[in-house]
């Protein structure tokens, strides 16, 4: 199976700014940032979307949130940031490899579009 876009960035096959890496996940700056801080936290394991994850992925999914928190802290965003996971094309997902959007650095309205 062909690597996902994000895996290609992780492997250095296409350009991208990697800001975090560990055994389970990595994080990159979004190419089209929607806020001063817009980082994508991505599992190394290629799961297309949250609804495809299984019980054996519970720790991995929790890890993504924990790492999001650490990255938010590193950007001094403790109290004001948003985590988003789009699940499916109808919900705005365009890259089919699970990723958590971390958005911060500006005021964020609710509800989102
Ligand atoms: P989704 O719409 O799937 O929730 O989010 C995909 C995100 O990936 C979008 O915010 C989009 O800007 C970002 N993206 C798409 N292509 C690239 C790329 O080549 N490099 C980086 N760094 N981000 C990308």
CSV table of N, CA, C and O and ligand atoms in Angstrom, one decimal:
chain,number,residue,atom,x,y,z
A,1,UNK,N,0.8,-1.2,0.0
A,1,UNK,CA,0.0,0.0,0.0
A,1,UNK,C,0.9,1.3,0.0
A,1,UNK,O,1.9,1.3,0.7
A,2,UNK,N,0.5,2.3,-0.7
A,2,UNK,CA,1.3,3.5,-0.8
A,2,UNK,C,1.2,4.2,0.5
A,2,UNK,O,0.2,4.2,1.2
A,3,UNK,N,2.3,4.8,0.9
A,3,UNK,CA,2.4,5.6,2.1
A,3,UNK,C,1.4,6.8,2.0
A,3,UNK,O,1.2,7.4,0.9
A,4,UNK,N,0.8,7.2,3.2
A,4,UNK,CA,0.0,8.4,3.2
A,4,UNK,C,0.8,9.6,3.0
A,4,UNK,O,2.1,9.6,3.2
A,5,UNK,N,0.2,10.7,2.7
A,5,UNK,CA,0.9,12.0,2.6
A,5,UNK,C,1.7,12.3,3.8
A,5,UNK,O,2.9,12.7,3.8
A,6,UNK,N,1.1,12.1,5.0
A,6,UNK,CA,1.8,12.4,6.3
A,6,UNK,C,3.0,11.4,6.5
A,6,UNK,O,4.0,11.8,7.0
A,7,UNK,N,2.8,10.2,6.1
A,7,UNK,CA,4.0,9.2,6.3
A,7,UNK,C,5.1,9.7,5.3
A,7,UNK,O,6.3,9.6,5.7
A,8,UNK,N,4.7,10.1,4.2
A,8,UNK,CA,5.8,10.6,3.2
A,8,UNK,C,6.6,11.8,3.8
A,8,UNK,O,7.8,11.9,3.7
A,9,UNK,N,5.8,12.6,4.5
A,9,UNK,CA,6.5,13.8,5.2
A,9,UNK,C,7.4,13.2,6.3
A,9,UNK,O,8.6,13.6,6.4
A,10,UNK,N,6.9,12.3,7.1
A,10,UNK,CA,7.7,11.7,8.2
A,10,UNK,C,9.0,11.1,7.7
A,10,UNK,O,10.1,11.2,8.3
A,11,UNK,N,8.9,10.4,6.5
A,11,UNK,CA,10.0,9.7,6.0
A,11,UNK,C,11.0,10.6,5.2
A,11,UNK,O,12.0,10.2,4.7
A,12,UNK,N,10.5,11.9,5.0
A,12,UNK,CA,11.4,12.8,4.3
A,12,UNK,C,11.2,12.7,2.8
A,12,UNK,O,12.0,13.3,2.0
A,13,UNK,N,10.2,12.0,2.3
A,13,UNK,CA,10.0,11.8,0.9
A,13,UNK,C,9.4,13.1,0.3
A,13,UNK,O,9.5,13.3,-0.9
A,14,UNK,N,8.6,13.8,1.1
A,14,UNK,CA,8.2,15.1,0.6
A,14,UNK,C,8.4,16.1,1.8
A,14,UNK,O,8.5,15.7,2.9
A,15,UNK,N,8.6,17.4,1.4
A,15,UNK,CA,9.0,18.4,2.5
A,15,UNK,C,7.9,18.6,3.5
A,15,UNK,O,6.7,18.5,3.2
A,16,UNK,N,8.3,19.0,4.7
A,16,UNK,CA,7.3,19.3,5.8
A,16,UNK,C,8.1,19.5,7.0
A,16,UNK,O,9.2,19.0,7.2
A,17,UNK,N,7.6,20.4,7.9
A,17,UNK,CA,8.3,20.7,9.1
A,17,UNK,C,7.8,19.8,10.2
A,17,UNK,O,6.7,20.0,10.7
A,18,UNK,N,8.7,18.9,10.6
A,18,UNK,CA,8.3,18.0,11.7
A,18,UNK,C,8.8,18.7,13.0
A,18,UNK,O,9.9,19.1,13.2
A,19,UNK,N,7.8,18.8,14.0
A,19,UNK,CA,8.1,19.6,15.2
A,19,UNK,C,8.2,18.6,16.4
A,19,UNK,O,8.5,19.1,17.5
A,20,UNK,N,7.8,17.4,16.2
A,20,UNK,CA,7.8,16.4,17.4
A,20,UNK,C,7.8,15.0,16.8
A,20,UNK,O,7.2,14.7,15.8
A,21,UNK,N,8.5,14.1,17.5
A,21,UNK,CA,8.5,12.7,17.1
A,21,UNK,C,8.7,11.8,18.3
A,21,UNK,O,9.6,12.1,19.1
A,22,UNK,N,8.0,10.7,18.4
A,22,UNK,CA,8.4,9.7,19.4
A,22,UNK,C,8.1,8.3,18.8
A,22,UNK,O,7.9,8.2,17.5
A,23,UNK,N,8.0,7.3,19.6
A,23,UNK,CA,7.9,5.9,19.1
A,23,UNK,C,6.5,5.7,18.4
A,23,UNK,O,6.3,4.7,17.6
A,24,UNK,N,5.5,6.5,18.8
A,24,UNK,CA,4.1,6.2,18.4
A,24,UNK,C,3.5,7.3,17.5
A,24,UNK,O,2.6,7.0,16.7
A,25,UNK,N,4.1,8.5,17.5
A,25,UNK,CA,3.5,9.5,16.7
A,25,UNK,C,4.5,10.6,16.3
A,25,UNK,O,5.6,10.6,16.8
A,26,UNK,N,4.0,11.5,15.5
A,26,UNK,CA,4.9,12.7,15.1
A,26,UNK,C,3.9,13.8,14.9
A,26,UNK,O,2.7,13.7,14.8
A,27,UNK,N,4.5,15.0,14.8
A,27,UNK,CA,3.7,16.2,14.6
A,27,UNK,C,4.4,17.1,13.6
A,27,UNK,O,5.6,17.2,13.5
A,28,UNK,N,3.6,17.7,12.7
A,28,UNK,CA,4.1,18.6,11.7
A,28,UNK,C,3.3,19.9,11.7
A,28,UNK,O,2.1,20.0,12.2
A,29,UNK,N,3.9,21.0,11.2
A,29,UNK,CA,3.2,22.2,11.0
A,29,UNK,C,2.2,22.1,9.8
A,29,UNK,O,2.6,21.5,8.7
A,30,UNK,N,1.0,22.6,9.9
A,30,UNK,CA,0.1,22.5,8.8
A,30,UNK,C,0.5,23.4,7.7
A,30,UNK,O,1.0,24.6,7.9
A,31,UNK,N,0.4,23.0,6.5
A,31,UNK,CA,0.9,23.8,5.3
A,31,UNK,C,0.0,25.0,5.1
A,31,UNK,O,0.4,26.0,4.4
A,32,UNK,N,-1.2,24.9,5.6
A,32,UNK,CA,-2.2,26.0,5.4
A,32,UNK,C,-2.8,26.4,6.7
A,32,UNK,O,-4.0,26.2,7.0
A,33,UNK,N,-2.0,27.1,7.6
A,33,UNK,CA,-2.4,27.3,8.9
A,33,UNK,C,-3.7,28.2,9.1
A,33,UNK,O,-3.8,29.2,8.4
A,34,UNK,N,-4.5,27.7,10.0
A,34,UNK,CA,-5.8,28.4,10.2
A,34,UNK,C,-5.7,29.3,11.5
A,34,UNK,O,-6.7,29.8,12.0
A,35,UNK,N,-4.5,29.3,12.1
A,35,UNK,CA,-4.3,30.0,13.4
A,35,UNK,C,-2.8,30.2,13.5
A,35,UNK,O,-2.0,29.5,12.8
A,36,UNK,N,-2.3,31.1,14.3
A,36,UNK,CA,-0.9,31.3,14.5
A,36,UNK,C,-0.1,30.0,14.8
A,36,UNK,O,1.0,29.8,14.3
A,37,UNK,N,-0.8,29.2,15.6
A,37,UNK,CA,-0.2,27.8,15.8
A,37,UNK,C,-1.2,26.8,15.2
A,37,UNK,O,-2.4,26.8,15.6
A,38,UNK,N,-0.8,26.0,14.3
A,38,UNK,CA,-1.6,25.0,13.7
A,38,UNK,C,-0.7,23.8,13.4
A,38,UNK,O,0.0,23.8,12.4
A,39,UNK,N,-0.8,22.8,14.3
A,39,UNK,CA,0.1,21.7,14.2
A,39,UNK,C,-0.8,20.4,14.1
A,39,UNK,O,-1.9,20.4,14.7
A,40,UNK,N,-0.4,19.5,13.4
A,40,UNK,CA,-1.1,18.2,13.2
A,40,UNK,C,-0.3,17.1,14.0
A,40,UNK,O,0.9,16.9,13.8
A,41,UNK,N,-1.0,16.4,14.8
A,41,UNK,CA,-0.4,15.3,15.6
A,41,UNK,C,-0.9,14.0,15.0
A,41,UNK,O,-2.1,13.8,14.9
A,42,UNK,N,0.0,13.1,14.6
A,42,UNK,CA,-0.3,12.0,13.7
A,42,UNK,C,0.3,10.7,14.2
A,42,UNK,O,1.5,10.7,14.5
A,43,UNK,N,-0.5,9.6,14.3
A,43,UNK,CA,0.1,8.4,14.7
A,43,UNK,C,1.0,7.8,13.6
A,43,UNK,O,0.7,8.0,12.4
A,44,UNK,N,2.1,7.2,14.0
A,44,UNK,CA,2.9,6.5,12.9
A,44,UNK,C,2.1,5.4,12.2
A,44,UNK,O,2.1,5.3,11.0
A,45,UNK,N,1.3,4.7,13.0
A,45,UNK,CA,0.4,3.7,12.4
A,45,UNK,C,-0.6,4.4,11.5
A,45,UNK,O,-1.3,5.4,11.9
A,46,UNK,N,-0.8,3.9,10.3
A,46,UNK,CA,-1.7,4.5,9.4
A,46,UNK,C,-3.1,3.9,9.6
A,46,UNK,O,-3.4,2.8,9.2
A,47,UNK,N,-3.9,4.7,10.3
A,47,UNK,CA,-5.3,4.4,10.5
A,47,UNK,C,-6.0,5.5,9.7
A,47,UNK,O,-5.7,6.7,9.9
A,48,UNK,N,-7.0,5.2,8.8
A,48,UNK,CA,-7.6,6.2,8.0
A,48,UNK,C,-8.3,7.3,8.8
A,48,UNK,O,-8.2,8.5,8.5
A,49,UNK,N,-9.2,6.8,9.7
A,49,UNK,CA,-10.0,7.8,10.5
A,49,UNK,C,-10.4,7.1,11.8
A,49,UNK,O,-10.2,5.9,12.0
A,50,UNK,N,-10.8,8.0,12.7
A,50,UNK,CA,-11.1,7.5,14.1
A,50,UNK,C,-12.1,6.4,14.0
A,50,UNK,O,-12.0,5.4,14.8
A,51,UNK,N,-13.1,6.5,13.1
A,51,UNK,CA,-14.1,5.4,13.1
A,51,UNK,C,-13.5,4.1,12.6
A,51,UNK,O,-14.2,3.1,12.7
A,52,UNK,N,-12.3,4.1,12.1
A,52,UNK,CA,-11.7,2.8,11.7
A,52,UNK,C,-10.8,2.3,12.8
A,52,UNK,O,-10.2,1.2,12.7
A,53,UNK,N,-10.6,3.0,13.9
A,53,UNK,CA,-9.7,2.6,15.0
A,53,UNK,C,-10.4,1.4,15.8
A,53,UNK,O,-11.7,1.4,15.8
A,54,UNK,N,-9.6,0.6,16.4
A,54,UNK,CA,-10.2,-0.5,17.2
A,54,UNK,C,-9.8,-0.4,18.6
A,54,UNK,O,-9.0,0.5,19.0
A,55,UNK,N,-10.3,-1.4,19.4
A,55,UNK,CA,-9.9,-1.4,20.8
A,55,UNK,C,-8.4,-1.4,21.1
A,55,UNK,O,-7.9,-0.8,22.1
A,56,UNK,N,-7.7,-2.1,20.2
A,56,UNK,CA,-6.2,-2.1,20.4
A,56,UNK,C,-5.6,-0.8,20.2
A,56,UNK,O,-4.4,-0.6,20.5
A,57,UNK,N,-6.3,0.2,19.7
A,57,UNK,CA,-5.7,1.5,19.4
A,57,UNK,C,-6.0,2.5,20.6
A,57,UNK,O,-5.7,3.7,20.5
A,58,UNK,N,-6.7,2.0,21.6
A,58,UNK,CA,-7.1,3.0,22.7
A,58,UNK,C,-5.9,3.7,23.2
A,58,UNK,O,-6.0,5.0,23.4
A,59,UNK,N,-4.8,3.0,23.6
A,59,UNK,CA,-3.7,3.7,24.1
A,59,UNK,C,-3.1,4.7,23.1
A,59,UNK,O,-2.6,5.8,23.5
A,60,UNK,N,-3.1,4.3,21.9
A,60,UNK,CA,-2.5,5.2,20.8
A,60,UNK,C,-3.3,6.5,20.7
A,60,UNK,O,-2.7,7.6,20.7
A,61,UNK,N,-4.6,6.3,20.7
A,61,UNK,CA,-5.5,7.5,20.6
A,61,UNK,C,-5.3,8.4,21.8
A,61,UNK,O,-5.2,9.7,21.7
A,62,UNK,N,-5.2,7.9,23.0
A,62,UNK,CA,-4.9,8.7,24.2
A,62,UNK,C,-3.6,9.3,24.1
A,62,UNK,O,-3.4,10.5,24.5
A,63,UNK,N,-2.6,8.6,23.6
A,63,UNK,CA,-1.3,9.2,23.5
A,63,UNK,C,-1.3,10.5,22.6
A,63,UNK,O,-0.6,11.4,22.9
A,64,UNK,N,-2.1,10.4,21.5
A,64,UNK,CA,-2.2,11.6,20.6
A,64,UNK,C,-2.6,12.9,21.4
A,64,UNK,O,-2.1,14.0,21.2
A,65,UNK,N,-3.6,12.7,22.3
A,65,UNK,CA,-4.1,13.8,23.1
A,65,UNK,C,-3.0,14.3,24.1
A,65,UNK,O,-2.9,15.5,24.3
A,66,UNK,N,-2.4,13.3,24.7
A,66,UNK,CA,-1.3,13.6,25.7
A,66,UNK,C,-0.2,14.4,25.0
A,66,UNK,O,0.3,15.4,25.5
A,67,UNK,N,0.2,14.0,23.8
A,67,UNK,CA,1.2,14.7,23.1
A,67,UNK,C,0.7,16.1,22.6
A,67,UNK,O,1.5,17.1,22.7
A,68,UNK,N,-0.5,16.2,22.3
A,68,UNK,CA,-1.1,17.5,21.9
A,68,UNK,C,-1.0,18.5,23.0
A,68,UNK,O,-0.6,19.6,22.9
A,69,UNK,N,-1.2,18.0,24.2
A,69,UNK,CA,-1.1,18.8,25.4
A,69,UNK,C,0.3,19.3,25.6
A,69,UNK,O,0.6,20.4,25.9
A,70,UNK,N,1.3,18.4,25.4
A,70,UNK,CA,2.7,18.8,25.6
A,70,UNK,C,3.1,19.8,24.5
A,70,UNK,O,3.8,20.8,24.9
A,71,UNK,N,2.6,19.6,23.3
A,71,UNK,CA,3.0,20.6,22.3
A,71,UNK,C,2.3,22.0,22.6
A,71,UNK,O,2.9,23.0,22.4
A,72,UNK,N,1.1,21.9,23.0
A,72,UNK,CA,0.4,23.2,23.4
A,72,UNK,C,1.2,23.9,24.5
A,72,UNK,O,1.4,25.1,24.4
A,73,UNK,N,1.6,23.1,25.5
A,73,UNK,CA,2.4,23.7,26.5
A,73,UNK,C,3.7,24.3,26.0
A,73,UNK,O,4.1,25.5,26.4
A,74,UNK,N,4.4,23.6,25.1
A,74,UNK,CA,5.6,24.2,24.5
A,74,UNK,C,5.4,25.5,23.7
A,74,UNK,O,6.3,26.2,23.5
A,75,UNK,N,4.1,25.7,23.3
A,75,UNK,CA,3.8,26.9,22.6
A,75,UNK,C,3.1,27.9,23.5
A,75,UNK,O,2.5,28.9,23.0
A,76,UNK,N,3.1,27.7,24.8
A,76,UNK,CA,2.5,28.6,25.8
A,76,UNK,C,1.0,28.7,25.6
A,76,UNK,O,0.5,29.8,25.7
A,77,UNK,N,0.4,27.7,25.2
A,77,UNK,CA,-1.1,27.7,24.9
A,77,UNK,C,-1.9,27.1,26.0
A,77,UNK,O,-3.1,26.7,25.7
A,78,UNK,N,-1.4,26.9,27.2
A,78,UNK,CA,-2.1,26.1,28.2
A,78,UNK,C,-3.6,26.2,28.3
A,78,UNK,O,-4.3,25.3,28.3
A,79,UNK,N,-4.0,27.5,28.3
A,79,UNK,CA,-5.4,27.7,28.7
A,79,UNK,C,-6.4,27.9,27.5
A,79,UNK,O,-7.6,27.8,27.6
A,80,UNK,N,-5.8,28.1,26.3
A,80,UNK,CA,-6.6,28.5,25.2
A,80,UNK,C,-6.1,27.8,23.9
A,80,UNK,O,-5.3,28.4,23.2
A,81,UNK,N,-6.7,26.7,23.6
A,81,UNK,CA,-6.4,26.0,22.3
A,81,UNK,C,-7.5,25.1,22.0
A,81,UNK,O,-8.3,24.7,22.8
A,82,UNK,N,-7.5,24.6,20.7
A,82,UNK,CA,-8.6,23.7,20.3
A,82,UNK,C,-7.9,22.5,19.6
A,82,UNK,O,-7.0,22.7,18.8
A,83,UNK,N,-8.5,21.3,19.9
A,83,UNK,CA,-8.1,20.1,19.3
A,83,UNK,C,-9.3,19.6,18.4
A,83,UNK,O,-10.4,19.6,18.9
A,84,UNK,N,-9.0,19.3,17.2
A,84,UNK,CA,-10.0,18.9,16.2
A,84,UNK,C,-9.6,17.6,15.5
A,84,UNK,O,-8.4,17.5,15.1
A,85,UNK,N,-10.5,16.7,15.4
A,85,UNK,CA,-10.3,15.5,14.5
A,85,UNK,C,-11.5,15.5,13.6
A,85,UNK,O,-12.6,15.2,14.0
A,86,UNK,N,-11.2,15.7,12.3
A,86,UNK,CA,-12.3,15.5,11.3
A,86,UNK,C,-12.4,14.1,10.9
A,86,UNK,O,-11.3,13.4,10.7
A,87,UNK,N,-13.6,13.5,10.9
A,87,UNK,CA,-13.8,12.1,10.6
A,87,UNK,C,-14.7,11.9,9.4
A,87,UNK,O,-15.9,12.1,9.5
A,88,UNK,N,-14.0,11.7,8.2
A,88,UNK,CA,-14.8,11.5,7.0
A,88,UNK,C,-14.9,12.8,6.2
A,88,UNK,O,-14.9,13.9,6.7
A,89,UNK,N,-15.0,12.6,4.9
A,89,UNK,CA,-15.0,13.7,3.9
A,89,UNK,C,-16.1,14.7,4.2
A,89,UNK,O,-15.9,15.9,4.2
A,90,UNK,N,-17.3,14.2,4.6
A,90,UNK,CA,-18.4,15.0,4.9
A,90,UNK,C,-18.2,15.9,6.2
A,90,UNK,O,-18.9,16.9,6.4
A,91,UNK,N,-17.2,15.5,7.0
A,91,UNK,CA,-16.9,16.3,8.2
A,91,UNK,C,-15.6,17.1,8.0
A,91,UNK,O,-15.1,17.7,8.9
A,92,UNK,N,-15.2,17.2,6.7
A,92,UNK,CA,-14.0,18.0,6.4
A,92,UNK,C,-12.7,17.3,6.3
A,92,UNK,O,-11.6,18.0,6.2
A,93,UNK,N,-12.7,16.0,6.5
A,93,UNK,CA,-11.4,15.3,6.4
A,93,UNK,C,-10.9,15.2,5.0
A,93,UNK,O,-11.7,14.9,4.1
A,94,UNK,N,-9.7,15.6,4.7
A,94,UNK,CA,-9.1,15.6,3.4
A,94,UNK,C,-7.9,14.7,3.3
A,94,UNK,O,-7.5,14.3,2.2
A,95,UNK,N,-7.3,14.4,4.4
A,95,UNK,CA,-6.1,13.5,4.4
A,95,UNK,C,-6.5,12.3,5.3
A,95,UNK,O,-6.8,12.4,6.5
A,96,UNK,N,-6.5,11.1,4.7
A,96,UNK,CA,-7.1,9.9,5.3
A,96,UNK,C,-6.0,9.1,6.1
A,96,UNK,O,-5.7,8.0,5.7
A,97,UNK,N,-5.5,9.8,7.1
A,97,UNK,CA,-4.5,9.2,8.0
A,97,UNK,C,-4.8,10.0,9.3
A,97,UNK,O,-4.6,11.3,9.3
A,98,UNK,N,-5.3,9.4,10.3
A,98,UNK,CA,-5.8,10.1,11.5
A,98,UNK,C,-4.8,11.2,11.9
A,98,UNK,O,-3.6,11.0,11.9
A,99,UNK,N,-5.4,12.4,12.2
A,99,UNK,CA,-4.5,13.5,12.7
A,99,UNK,C,-5.4,14.4,13.6
A,99,UNK,O,-6.5,14.6,13.3
A,100,UNK,N,-4.7,14.9,14.7
A,100,UNK,CA,-5.4,15.8,15.6
A,100,UNK,C,-4.9,17.2,15.2
A,100,UNK,O,-3.6,17.4,15.1
A,101,UNK,N,-5.8,18.1,14.9
A,101,UNK,CA,-5.4,19.5,14.6
A,101,UNK,C,-5.2,20.2,16.0
A,101,UNK,O,-6.2,20.1,16.8
A,102,UNK,N,-4.1,20.8,16.2
A,102,UNK,CA,-3.9,21.7,17.4
A,102,UNK,C,-3.9,23.1,16.9
A,102,UNK,O,-3.0,23.5,16.1
A,103,UNK,N,-4.9,23.9,17.3
A,103,UNK,CA,-5.0,25.3,16.9
A,103,UNK,C,-5.0,26.2,18.1
A,103,UNK,O,-5.6,26.0,19.1
A,104,UNK,N,-4.2,27.3,17.9
A,104,UNK,CA,-4.1,28.3,19.0
A,104,UNK,C,-3.4,29.5,18.6
A,104,UNK,O,-3.0,29.6,17.5
A,105,UNK,N,-3.4,30.5,19.6
A,105,UNK,CA,-2.7,31.7,19.3
A,105,UNK,C,-3.6,32.8,18.8
A,105,UNK,O,-3.2,33.9,18.5
A,106,UNK,N,-4.9,32.5,18.7
A,106,UNK,CA,-5.9,33.5,18.5
A,106,UNK,C,-7.2,33.1,19.2
A,106,UNK,O,-7.3,32.0,19.6
A,107,UNK,N,-8.2,34.0,19.2
A,107,UNK,CA,-9.4,33.7,19.8
A,107,UNK,C,-10.2,32.8,18.8
A,107,UNK,O,-10.2,33.0,17.6
A,108,UNK,N,-10.9,31.7,19.4
A,108,UNK,CA,-11.5,30.7,18.5
A,108,UNK,C,-13.0,30.7,18.8
A,108,UNK,O,-13.4,30.5,19.9
A,109,UNK,N,-13.8,30.9,17.8
A,109,UNK,CA,-15.2,31.0,17.9
A,109,UNK,C,-15.8,29.6,18.0
A,109,UNK,O,-15.2,28.6,17.6
A,110,UNK,N,-17.0,29.5,18.5
A,110,UNK,CA,-17.8,28.3,18.6
A,110,UNK,C,-19.2,28.6,18.2
A,110,UNK,O,-19.8,29.6,18.7
A,111,UNK,N,-20.0,27.8,17.4
A,111,UNK,CA,-19.5,26.6,16.8
A,111,UNK,C,-18.6,26.8,15.6
A,111,UNK,O,-18.7,27.8,15.0
A,112,UNK,N,-17.8,25.8,15.3
A,112,UNK,CA,-16.9,25.9,14.1
A,112,UNK,C,-17.9,25.7,12.9
A,112,UNK,O,-19.0,25.3,13.0
A,113,UNK,N,-17.3,26.1,11.7
A,113,UNK,CA,-18.2,26.0,10.5
A,113,UNK,C,-18.4,24.5,10.0
A,113,UNK,O,-17.8,23.6,10.5
B,1,LIG,P1,-8.2,17.4,7.3
B,1,LIG,O1,-8.9,18.2,6.3
B,1,LIG,O2,-8.0,16.0,6.8
B,1,LIG,O3,-8.8,17.3,8.7
B,1,LIG,O4,-6.8,18.1,7.5
B,1,LIG,C1,-5.7,17.9,6.7
B,1,LIG,C2,-4.8,19.0,6.9
B,1,LIG,O5,-3.6,18.7,6.2
B,1,LIG,C3,-5.2,20.4,6.3
B,1,LIG,O6,-5.3,21.3,7.4
B,1,LIG,C4,-4.2,20.7,5.3
B,1,LIG,O7,-3.8,22.1,5.3
B,1,LIG,C5,-3.0,19.9,5.7
B,1,LIG,N1,-2.1,19.5,4.6
B,1,LIG,C6,-2.5,19.0,3.4
B,1,LIG,N2,-1.5,18.8,2.6
B,1,LIG,C7,-0.4,19.0,3.4
B,1,LIG,C8,1.1,19.0,3.1
B,1,LIG,O8,1.5,18.6,2.1
B,1,LIG,N3,1.9,19.3,4.2
B,1,LIG,C9,1.4,19.7,5.4
B,1,LIG,N4,2.3,20.1,6.3
B,1,LIG,N5,0.1,19.8,5.6
B,1,LIG,C10,-0.8,19.5,4.7
